[in-house]
Amino acid sequence: MQPTRQAIRADRAFDGVRPLPGGLTVFVEDGRITGTEPGRAPAPEGWQVRDFPGATLLPDLVDMHCHLGADSHDGALERMATDEAARLEEVIDDSLGRQLAAGVTTVRDLGDRDWTVVRRRDRARSTGTAGPPSPTIVAAGPPITTPDGHCAFMGGAARGERELRAAVRERAERGVDVVKVACRSPCTRTPSRPSNRPWTRAPTASSTAPASPPRAW
């Protein structure tokens, strides 16, 4: 199968720090950027040229805090608590598609229900580029919280220091990318009830000490 090679050119560009005068040409092979040249650089023979007059090229965007299982409408967390598994998968599909369409290529999901997003991340990693286009998922799994605390319905409730430590170990074993502990939240909607008995600093700090933590991101 012949590789797909494209030269993408735009009149304006921003590298994440400053505008680039004269725009940019980006060379892409099989969906991966392999090089850039300033301005309207010529493309090698056999490459498809895609011109976007008046457009601006940007680096990939990263969403540092999202909930892919929530549908982004009013009452999303409430629905996430009761959605059937098939509906939850549909919402995740839609969320990933919307993120990618907006230029987001990495999402950090900081709270899913019943490890749904973690499993989706694992499936995406197993299929690699053979799967449908999708942002890279960085997943926390269900946030660790008190039994009646913020987002307890996601399945991460723990009582006391022993259960806190066990919860962190479980996340390390499942290979989450980051551990989220719901200490406090500005949200006020039920059923998460973030104001109910948030963790204090002492058990929260001690919970992560003995548990081979996931890699930092």
Coordinates of C-alpha atoms in Angstrom, one line a residue:
M1 CA 0.0 0.0 0.0
Q2 CA 1.4 3.4 -1.0
P3 CA 2.0 5.9 1.8
T4 CA -0.2 8.9 1.9
R5 CA 1.9 12.1 1.5
Q6 CA 0.6 15.6 1.8
A7 CA 2.0 19.1 1.9
I8 CA -0.4 21.4 3.8
R9 CA 0.1 25.1 3.3
A10 CA -1.6 28.1 5.0
D11 CA -1.0 31.8 4.8
R12 CA -0.7 32.1 8.6
A13 CA 0.8 30.0 11.3
F14 CA 1.3 30.0 15.1
D15 CA 3.9 27.8 16.7
G16 CA 2.5 28.0 20.2
V17 CA 4.7 30.9 21.2
R18 CA 4.6 33.5 18.4
P19 CA 3.1 34.0 14.9
L20 CA 5.2 32.8 12.0
P21 CA 5.4 35.5 9.2
G22 CA 4.6 34.2 5.8
G23 CA 2.7 31.1 6.9
L24 CA 3.9 27.5 6.9
T25 CA 4.1 24.3 4.9
V26 CA 3.6 21.1 6.9
F27 CA 4.7 17.8 5.4
V28 CA 2.6 14.8 6.5
E29 CA 3.2 11.1 5.8
D30 CA 0.6 8.5 6.8
G31 CA -1.0 10.9 9.2
R32 CA 2.3 11.9 10.9
I33 CA 4.1 15.2 10.6
T34 CA 7.6 14.6 9.2
G35 CA 8.7 18.2 8.6
T36 CA 7.9 21.8 8.2
E37 CA 9.1 24.6 6.0
P38 CA 8.5 28.4 6.2
G39 CA 6.1 30.0 3.7
R40 CA 4.7 28.3 0.7
A41 CA 7.5 25.7 0.2
P42 CA 7.4 23.4 -2.9
A43 CA 6.2 19.9 -2.4
P44 CA 8.3 16.9 -3.5
E45 CA 7.1 15.1 -6.6
G46 CA 4.2 12.8 -6.0
W47 CA 3.0 14.6 -2.9
Q48 CA -0.6 15.9 -2.7
V49 CA -0.7 19.7 -2.1
R50 CA -3.5 21.1 0.1
D51 CA -3.7 24.9 0.1
F52 CA -5.8 26.8 2.7
P53 CA -5.8 30.5 1.8
G54 CA -6.6 32.7 4.7
A55 CA -6.3 29.9 7.2
T56 CA -4.0 29.6 10.2
L57 CA -2.0 26.5 11.2
L58 CA -1.8 25.8 14.9
P59 CA 0.0 23.1 17.0
D60 CA -2.2 20.3 18.3
L61 CA -4.5 21.3 21.1
V62 CA -4.7 19.4 24.4
D63 CA -7.8 19.3 26.6
M64 CA -6.4 19.0 30.1
H65 CA -9.6 18.3 31.9
C66 CA -12.6 16.6 30.3
H67 CA -15.2 13.9 31.0
L68 CA -15.7 12.0 27.8
G69 CA -18.7 10.1 29.2
A70 CA -20.6 13.4 29.8
D71 CA -22.5 14.8 26.9
S72 CA -21.6 18.5 27.5
H73 CA -25.2 19.6 28.0
D74 CA -26.9 20.7 31.2
G75 CA -27.3 17.8 33.6
A76 CA -24.5 15.8 32.0
L77 CA -23.1 14.4 35.2
E78 CA -26.6 13.4 36.3
R79 CA -27.2 11.5 33.1
M80 CA -23.7 10.0 33.2
A81 CA -24.7 8.4 36.6
T82 CA -27.6 6.5 35.0
D83 CA -26.8 6.0 31.3
E84 CA -26.7 2.4 30.2
A85 CA -23.4 1.0 29.0
A86 CA -24.3 1.3 25.3
R87 CA -25.4 4.9 25.7
L88 CA -22.2 5.7 27.6
E89 CA -20.1 4.3 24.7
E90 CA -22.1 6.5 22.2
V91 CA -21.4 9.6 24.3
I92 CA -17.7 8.8 24.4
D93 CA -17.7 8.3 20.6
D94 CA -19.4 11.7 20.1
S95 CA -17.1 13.5 22.6
L96 CA -13.9 12.2 20.9
G97 CA -15.3 13.2 17.4
R98 CA -16.1 16.7 18.6
Q99 CA -12.7 17.1 20.2
L100 CA -10.9 16.0 17.1
A101 CA -13.0 18.3 14.9
A102 CA -12.0 21.2 17.1
G103 CA -8.3 20.4 16.7
V104 CA -7.8 18.6 20.0
T105 CA -5.5 15.7 19.5
T106 CA -5.0 14.7 23.2
V107 CA -7.6 14.6 25.9
R108 CA -7.1 14.0 29.6
D109 CA -10.2 12.4 31.0
L110 CA -10.3 13.0 34.8
G111 CA -13.3 10.9 35.7
D112 CA -15.1 8.1 34.0
R113 CA -17.7 5.6 35.2
D114 CA -16.7 2.0 35.8
W115 CA -13.4 2.4 33.9
T116 CA -15.2 2.9 30.5
V117 CA -12.7 5.5 29.2
V118 CA -9.7 3.5 30.4
R119 CA -11.0 0.5 28.4
R120 CA -11.5 2.7 25.4
R121 CA -7.9 4.0 25.7
D122 CA -6.6 0.4 25.9
R123 CA -8.6 -0.5 22.7
A124 CA -7.2 2.5 20.9
R125 CA -3.7 1.6 21.9
S126 CA -4.1 -2.0 20.7
T127 CA -5.4 -1.0 17.3
G128 CA -3.0 1.9 16.8
T129 CA -3.3 3.7 13.4
A130 CA -5.6 0.9 12.2
G131 CA -8.4 2.3 14.2
P132 CA -10.6 5.3 13.4
P133 CA -9.0 8.8 13.9
S134 CA -9.3 9.8 17.5
P135 CA -7.5 12.0 20.0
T136 CA -5.0 10.3 22.2
I137 CA -6.6 9.5 25.6
V138 CA -4.9 10.1 28.9
A139 CA -7.2 8.5 31.5
A140 CA -7.6 8.6 35.2
G141 CA -10.5 6.2 35.7
P142 CA -13.0 6.8 38.4
P143 CA -11.8 9.6 40.7
I144 CA -11.1 8.6 44.3
T145 CA -13.6 10.2 46.6
T146 CA -15.6 9.7 49.7
P147 CA -18.7 7.4 49.6
D148 CA -21.0 10.4 49.4
G149 CA -18.5 12.8 47.8
H150 CA -17.9 14.4 44.4
C151 CA -18.6 11.9 41.6
A152 CA -18.9 8.9 43.9
F153 CA -21.3 7.4 41.4
M154 CA -18.4 6.8 39.0
G155 CA -17.2 3.9 41.2
G156 CA -14.2 5.4 43.1
A157 CA -15.6 5.8 46.6
A158 CA -13.2 4.8 49.4
R159 CA -13.4 4.9 53.2
G160 CA -10.4 5.8 55.3
E161 CA -6.7 5.5 54.6
R162 CA -6.6 1.7 54.0
E163 CA -9.2 1.9 51.2
L164 CA -7.5 5.0 49.8
R165 CA -4.2 3.1 49.5
A166 CA -6.0 0.2 47.9
A167 CA -7.7 2.5 45.4
V168 CA -4.4 4.0 44.3
R169 CA -2.9 0.5 43.9
E170 CA -5.8 -0.6 41.8
R171 CA -5.3 2.4 39.5
A172 CA -1.6 1.6 39.2
E173 CA -2.4 -2.0 38.3
R174 CA -4.9 -0.9 35.7
G175 CA -2.3 1.4 34.1
V176 CA -4.1 4.7 34.5
D177 CA -2.1 7.7 33.3
V178 CA -2.9 9.9 36.3
V179 CA -4.6 9.4 39.6
K180 CA -7.4 11.9 40.5
V181 CA -8.4 12.4 44.1
A182 CA -11.6 14.5 44.5
C183 CA -10.7 16.6 47.5
R184 CA -12.9 19.7 46.8
S185 CA -14.9 20.9 43.8
P186 CA -16.7 24.1 42.9
C187 CA -19.6 22.1 41.5
T188 CA -22.8 22.0 43.4
R189 CA -25.0 19.6 41.4
T190 CA -26.3 16.3 42.7
P191 CA -25.5 13.4 42.7
S192 CA -21.9 14.3 43.1
R193 CA -22.4 16.4 46.3
P194 CA -18.8 17.7 46.4
S195 CA -19.3 19.6 49.6
N196 CA -19.9 16.3 51.6
R197 CA -16.9 15.3 53.6
P198 CA -14.0 16.1 51.3
W199 CA -10.7 14.3 52.0
T200 CA -8.3 16.0 54.4
R201 CA -4.7 16.6 53.5
A202 CA -3.2 13.9 55.7
P203 CA -5.0 10.7 54.4
T204 CA -4.8 12.1 50.8
A205 CA -1.0 12.5 51.0
S206 CA -0.4 9.2 52.7
S207 CA -2.5 7.3 50.2
T208 CA -0.1 7.7 47.3
A209 CA 3.2 7.1 49.2
P210 CA 3.3 3.2 49.1
A211 CA 1.6 2.5 45.8
S212 CA 3.9 2.4 42.8
P213 CA 2.2 5.4 41.1
P214 CA 1.3 5.6 37.4
R215 CA 3.7 7.4 35.2
A216 CA 3.6 11.2 35.3
W217 CA 2.0 13.0 32.4

